[in-house]
mmCIF file of C-alpha atoms in Angstrom:
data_model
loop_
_atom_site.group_PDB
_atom_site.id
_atom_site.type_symbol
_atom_site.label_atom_id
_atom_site.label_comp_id
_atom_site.label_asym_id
_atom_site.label_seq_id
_atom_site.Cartn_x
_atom_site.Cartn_y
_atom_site.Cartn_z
ATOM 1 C CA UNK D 2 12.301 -3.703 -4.536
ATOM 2 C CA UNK D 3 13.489 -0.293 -5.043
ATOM 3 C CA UNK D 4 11.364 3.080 -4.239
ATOM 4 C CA UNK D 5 12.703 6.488 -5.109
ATOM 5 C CA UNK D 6 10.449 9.119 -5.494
ATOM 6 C CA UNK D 7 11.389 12.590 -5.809
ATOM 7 C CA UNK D 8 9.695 15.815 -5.894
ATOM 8 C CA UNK D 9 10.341 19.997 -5.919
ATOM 9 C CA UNK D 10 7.930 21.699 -3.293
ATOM 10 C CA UNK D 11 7.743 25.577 -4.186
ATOM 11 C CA UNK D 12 8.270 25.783 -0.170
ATOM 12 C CA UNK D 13 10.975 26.441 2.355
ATOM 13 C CA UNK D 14 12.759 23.956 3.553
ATOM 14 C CA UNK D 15 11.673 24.015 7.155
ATOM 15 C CA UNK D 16 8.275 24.656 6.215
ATOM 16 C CA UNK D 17 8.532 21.582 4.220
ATOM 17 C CA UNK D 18 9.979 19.280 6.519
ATOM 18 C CA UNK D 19 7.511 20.221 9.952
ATOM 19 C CA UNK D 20 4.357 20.177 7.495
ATOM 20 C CA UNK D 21 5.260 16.208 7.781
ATOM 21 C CA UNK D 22 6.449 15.916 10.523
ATOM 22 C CA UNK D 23 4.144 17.848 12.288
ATOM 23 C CA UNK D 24 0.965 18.317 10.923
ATOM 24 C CA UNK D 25 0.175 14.799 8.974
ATOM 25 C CA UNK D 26 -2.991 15.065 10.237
ATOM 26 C CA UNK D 27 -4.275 18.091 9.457
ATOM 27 C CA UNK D 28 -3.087 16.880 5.630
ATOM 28 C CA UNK D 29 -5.897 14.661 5.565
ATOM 29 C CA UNK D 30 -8.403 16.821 3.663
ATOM 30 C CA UNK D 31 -5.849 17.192 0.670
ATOM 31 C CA UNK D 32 -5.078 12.824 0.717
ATOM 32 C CA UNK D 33 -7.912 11.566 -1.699
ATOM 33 C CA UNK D 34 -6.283 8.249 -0.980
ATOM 34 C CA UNK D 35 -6.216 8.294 2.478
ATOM 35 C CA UNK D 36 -9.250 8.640 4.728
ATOM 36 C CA UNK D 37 -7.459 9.177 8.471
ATOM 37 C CA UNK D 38 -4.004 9.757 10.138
ATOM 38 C CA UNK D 39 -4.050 9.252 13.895
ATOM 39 C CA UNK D 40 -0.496 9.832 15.971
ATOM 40 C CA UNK D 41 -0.576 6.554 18.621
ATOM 41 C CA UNK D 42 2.664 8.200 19.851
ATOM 42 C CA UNK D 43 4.798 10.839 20.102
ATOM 43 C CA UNK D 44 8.412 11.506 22.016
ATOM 44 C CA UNK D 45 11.192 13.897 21.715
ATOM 45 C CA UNK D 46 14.469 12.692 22.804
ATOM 46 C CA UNK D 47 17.673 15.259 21.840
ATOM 47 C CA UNK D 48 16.373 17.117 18.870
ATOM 48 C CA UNK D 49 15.073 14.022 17.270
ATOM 49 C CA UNK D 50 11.073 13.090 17.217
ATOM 50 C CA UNK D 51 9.687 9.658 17.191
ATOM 51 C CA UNK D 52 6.477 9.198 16.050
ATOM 52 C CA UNK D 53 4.222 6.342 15.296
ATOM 53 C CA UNK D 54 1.427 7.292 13.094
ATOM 54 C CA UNK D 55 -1.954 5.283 12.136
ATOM 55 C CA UNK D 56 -2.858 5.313 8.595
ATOM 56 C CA UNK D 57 -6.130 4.786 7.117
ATOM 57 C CA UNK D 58 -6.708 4.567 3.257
ATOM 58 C CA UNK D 59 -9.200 3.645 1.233
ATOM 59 C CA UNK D 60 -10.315 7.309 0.274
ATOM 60 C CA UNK D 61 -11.463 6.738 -3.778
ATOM 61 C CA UNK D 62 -12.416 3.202 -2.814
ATOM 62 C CA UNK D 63 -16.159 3.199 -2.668
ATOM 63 C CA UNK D 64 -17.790 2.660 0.207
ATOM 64 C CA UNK D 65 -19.764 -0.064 -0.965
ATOM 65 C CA UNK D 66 -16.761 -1.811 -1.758
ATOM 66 C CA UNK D 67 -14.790 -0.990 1.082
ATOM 67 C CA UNK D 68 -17.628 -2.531 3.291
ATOM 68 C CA UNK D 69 -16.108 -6.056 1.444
ATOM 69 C CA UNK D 70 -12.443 -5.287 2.219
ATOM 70 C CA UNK D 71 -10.984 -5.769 5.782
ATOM 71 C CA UNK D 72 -10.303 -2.871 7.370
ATOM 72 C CA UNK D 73 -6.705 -4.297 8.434
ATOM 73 C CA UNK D 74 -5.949 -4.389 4.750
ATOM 74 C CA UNK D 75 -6.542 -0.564 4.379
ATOM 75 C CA UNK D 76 -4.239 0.520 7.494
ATOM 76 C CA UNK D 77 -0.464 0.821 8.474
ATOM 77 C CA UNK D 78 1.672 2.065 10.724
ATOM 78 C CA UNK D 79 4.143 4.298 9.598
ATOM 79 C CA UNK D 80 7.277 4.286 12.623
ATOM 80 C CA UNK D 81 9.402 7.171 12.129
ATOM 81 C CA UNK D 82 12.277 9.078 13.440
ATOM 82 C CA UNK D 83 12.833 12.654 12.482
ATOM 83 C CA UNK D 84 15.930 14.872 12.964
ATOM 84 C CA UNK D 85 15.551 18.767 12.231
ATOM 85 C CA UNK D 86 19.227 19.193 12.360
ATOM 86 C CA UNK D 87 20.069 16.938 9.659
ATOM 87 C CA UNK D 88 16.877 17.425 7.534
ATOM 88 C CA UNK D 89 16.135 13.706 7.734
ATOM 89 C CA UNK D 90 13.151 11.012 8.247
ATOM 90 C CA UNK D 91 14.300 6.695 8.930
ATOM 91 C CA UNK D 92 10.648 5.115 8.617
ATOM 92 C CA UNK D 93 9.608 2.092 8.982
ATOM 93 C CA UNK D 94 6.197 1.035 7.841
ATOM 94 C CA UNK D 95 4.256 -1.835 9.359
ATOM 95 C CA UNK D 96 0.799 -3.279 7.810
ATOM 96 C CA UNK D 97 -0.837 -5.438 10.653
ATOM 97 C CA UNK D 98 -2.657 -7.710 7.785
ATOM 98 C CA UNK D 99 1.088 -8.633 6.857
ATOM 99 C CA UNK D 100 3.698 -7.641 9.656
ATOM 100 C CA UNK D 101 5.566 -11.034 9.357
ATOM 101 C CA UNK D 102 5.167 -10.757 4.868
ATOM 102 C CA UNK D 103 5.961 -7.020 4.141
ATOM 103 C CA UNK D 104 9.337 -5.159 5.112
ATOM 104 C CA UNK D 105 9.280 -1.475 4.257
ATOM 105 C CA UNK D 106 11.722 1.044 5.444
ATOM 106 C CA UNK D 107 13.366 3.672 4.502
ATOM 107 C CA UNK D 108 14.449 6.954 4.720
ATOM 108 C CA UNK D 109 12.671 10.612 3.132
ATOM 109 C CA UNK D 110 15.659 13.435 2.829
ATOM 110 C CA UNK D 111 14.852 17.387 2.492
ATOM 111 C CA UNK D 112 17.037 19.257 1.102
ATOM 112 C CA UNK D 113 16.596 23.184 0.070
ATOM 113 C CA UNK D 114 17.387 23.927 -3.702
ATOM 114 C CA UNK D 115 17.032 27.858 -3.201
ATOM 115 C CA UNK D 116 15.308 30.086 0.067
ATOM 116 C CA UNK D 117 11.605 28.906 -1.363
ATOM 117 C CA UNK D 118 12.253 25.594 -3.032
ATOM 118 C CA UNK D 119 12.711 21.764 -1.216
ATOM 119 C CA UNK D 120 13.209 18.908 -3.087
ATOM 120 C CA UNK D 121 11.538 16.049 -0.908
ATOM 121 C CA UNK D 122 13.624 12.410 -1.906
ATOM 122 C CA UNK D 123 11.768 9.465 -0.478
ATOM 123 C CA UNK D 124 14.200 6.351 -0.794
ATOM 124 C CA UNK D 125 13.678 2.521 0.516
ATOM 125 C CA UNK D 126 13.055 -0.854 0.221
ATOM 126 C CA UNK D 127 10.025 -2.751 0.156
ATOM 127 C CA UNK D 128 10.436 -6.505 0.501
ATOM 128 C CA UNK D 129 7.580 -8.928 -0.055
ATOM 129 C CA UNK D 130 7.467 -13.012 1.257
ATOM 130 C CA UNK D 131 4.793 -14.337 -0.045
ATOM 131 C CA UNK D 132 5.148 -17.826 1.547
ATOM 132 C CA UNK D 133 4.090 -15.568 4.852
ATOM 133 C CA UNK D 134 0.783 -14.711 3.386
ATOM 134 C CA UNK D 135 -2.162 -16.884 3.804
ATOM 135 C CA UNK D 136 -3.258 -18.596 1.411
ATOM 136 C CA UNK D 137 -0.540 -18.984 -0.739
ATOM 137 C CA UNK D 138 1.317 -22.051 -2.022
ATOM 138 C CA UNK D 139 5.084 -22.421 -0.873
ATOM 139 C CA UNK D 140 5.886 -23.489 -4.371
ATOM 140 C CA UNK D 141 4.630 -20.166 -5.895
ATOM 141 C CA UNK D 142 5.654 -17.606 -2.604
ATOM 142 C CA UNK D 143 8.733 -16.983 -4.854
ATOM 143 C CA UNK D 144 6.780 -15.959 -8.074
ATOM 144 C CA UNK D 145 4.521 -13.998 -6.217
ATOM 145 C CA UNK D 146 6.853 -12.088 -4.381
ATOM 146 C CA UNK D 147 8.617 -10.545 -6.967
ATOM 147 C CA UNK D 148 5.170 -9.683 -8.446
ATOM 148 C CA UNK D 149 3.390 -8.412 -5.160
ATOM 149 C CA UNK D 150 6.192 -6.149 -5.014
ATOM 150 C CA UNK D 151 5.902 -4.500 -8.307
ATOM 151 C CA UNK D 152 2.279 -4.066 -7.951
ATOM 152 C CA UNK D 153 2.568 -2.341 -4.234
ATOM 153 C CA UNK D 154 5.927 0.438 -4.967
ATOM 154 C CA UNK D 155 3.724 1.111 -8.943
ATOM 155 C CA UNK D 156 1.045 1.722 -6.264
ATOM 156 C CA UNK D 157 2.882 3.565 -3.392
ATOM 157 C CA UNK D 158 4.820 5.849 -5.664
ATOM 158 C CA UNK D 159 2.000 7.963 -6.829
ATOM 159 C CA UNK D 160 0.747 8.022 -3.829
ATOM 160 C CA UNK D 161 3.814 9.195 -2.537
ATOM 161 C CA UNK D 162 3.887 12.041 -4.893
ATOM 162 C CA UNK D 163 -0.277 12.604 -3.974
ATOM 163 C CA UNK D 164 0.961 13.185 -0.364
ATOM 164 C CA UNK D 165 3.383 15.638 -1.595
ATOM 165 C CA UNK D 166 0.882 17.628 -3.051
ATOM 166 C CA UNK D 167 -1.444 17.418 -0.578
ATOM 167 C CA UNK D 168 1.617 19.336 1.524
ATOM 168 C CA UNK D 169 2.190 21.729 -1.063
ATOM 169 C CA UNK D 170 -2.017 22.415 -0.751
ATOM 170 C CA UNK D 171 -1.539 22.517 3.297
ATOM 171 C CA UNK D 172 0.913 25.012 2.990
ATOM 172 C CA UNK D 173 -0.379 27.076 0.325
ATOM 173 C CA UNK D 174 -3.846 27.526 2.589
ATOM 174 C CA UNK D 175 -1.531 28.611 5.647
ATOM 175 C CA UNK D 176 -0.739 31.487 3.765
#
């Protein structure tokens, strides 16, 4: 299934792009959905960053209920390569509870709509085989599929947008 998500960021471009790139972490306090982002790994090779970040949500869930939920099913790793030059991210996003179930990739484009405006386009795919999740039935892994996916991109796009203006926030207390 489909994800496009697009948003303006009253921000320059470059601003834009190495607030994700670069400071993820430090976003953090502005995620209400998201309770830690850890970089596992880092490495510049020609102009182009690789990173492999650790994310942690669960922020509005709480914590009585969380303490139900495994912590697996709250974290992913979000594999991404990032070239300045071209004003591109290719991710790749990994959930250990479901590595061999979930495929999500993608790519997030920046693009500068005026000195002090970005539009931020995050487009990908997010594939769901149910038949690789424990628990259920062959017979129904193509019913749920479908369905699983719906539920997780309605989820992931506000989120998506969240994250966005939890950058704008970032920014705006840099200044």
């Amino acid at each position: 299934m489909r994800i496009d998500v697009s948003v303006d960021m009253p921000y320059p471009l470059k601003d834009v792009f190495v607030a994700y790139r670069d400071h993820l972490p430090e976003l953090v306090p502005y995620l209400h959905n998201v309770r830690a982002i850890t970089v596992q790994s880092r490495t510049e090779e020609g102009g182009r960053v690789k990173l492999l970040n650790r994310w942690k949500g669960g922020g509005e869930i709480p914590s009585v209920v969380r303490k139900f939920i495994s912590q697996e099913l709250l974290e992913w790793d979000d594999h991404a390569e990032w070239d300045e030059a071209a004003m591109i991210c290719h991710w790749r996003t990994v959930v250990p509870a479901f590595k061999d179930a979930v495929d999500a990739r993608g790519r997030n484009l920046f693009t500068a709509k005026g000195p002090s405006v970005t539009s931020y386009t995050i487009e990908g795919e997010l594939t769901v085989d149910a038949a690789k999740v424990k628990g259920v039935p062959r017979l129904l892994a193509g019913t749920v599929s479908p369905a699983v996916e719906a539920f997780l991109v309605a989820a992931i796009k506000p989120n998506l947008v969240s994250v966005a203006k939890g950058v704008e926030k970032f920014l705006a207390a840099k200044r």
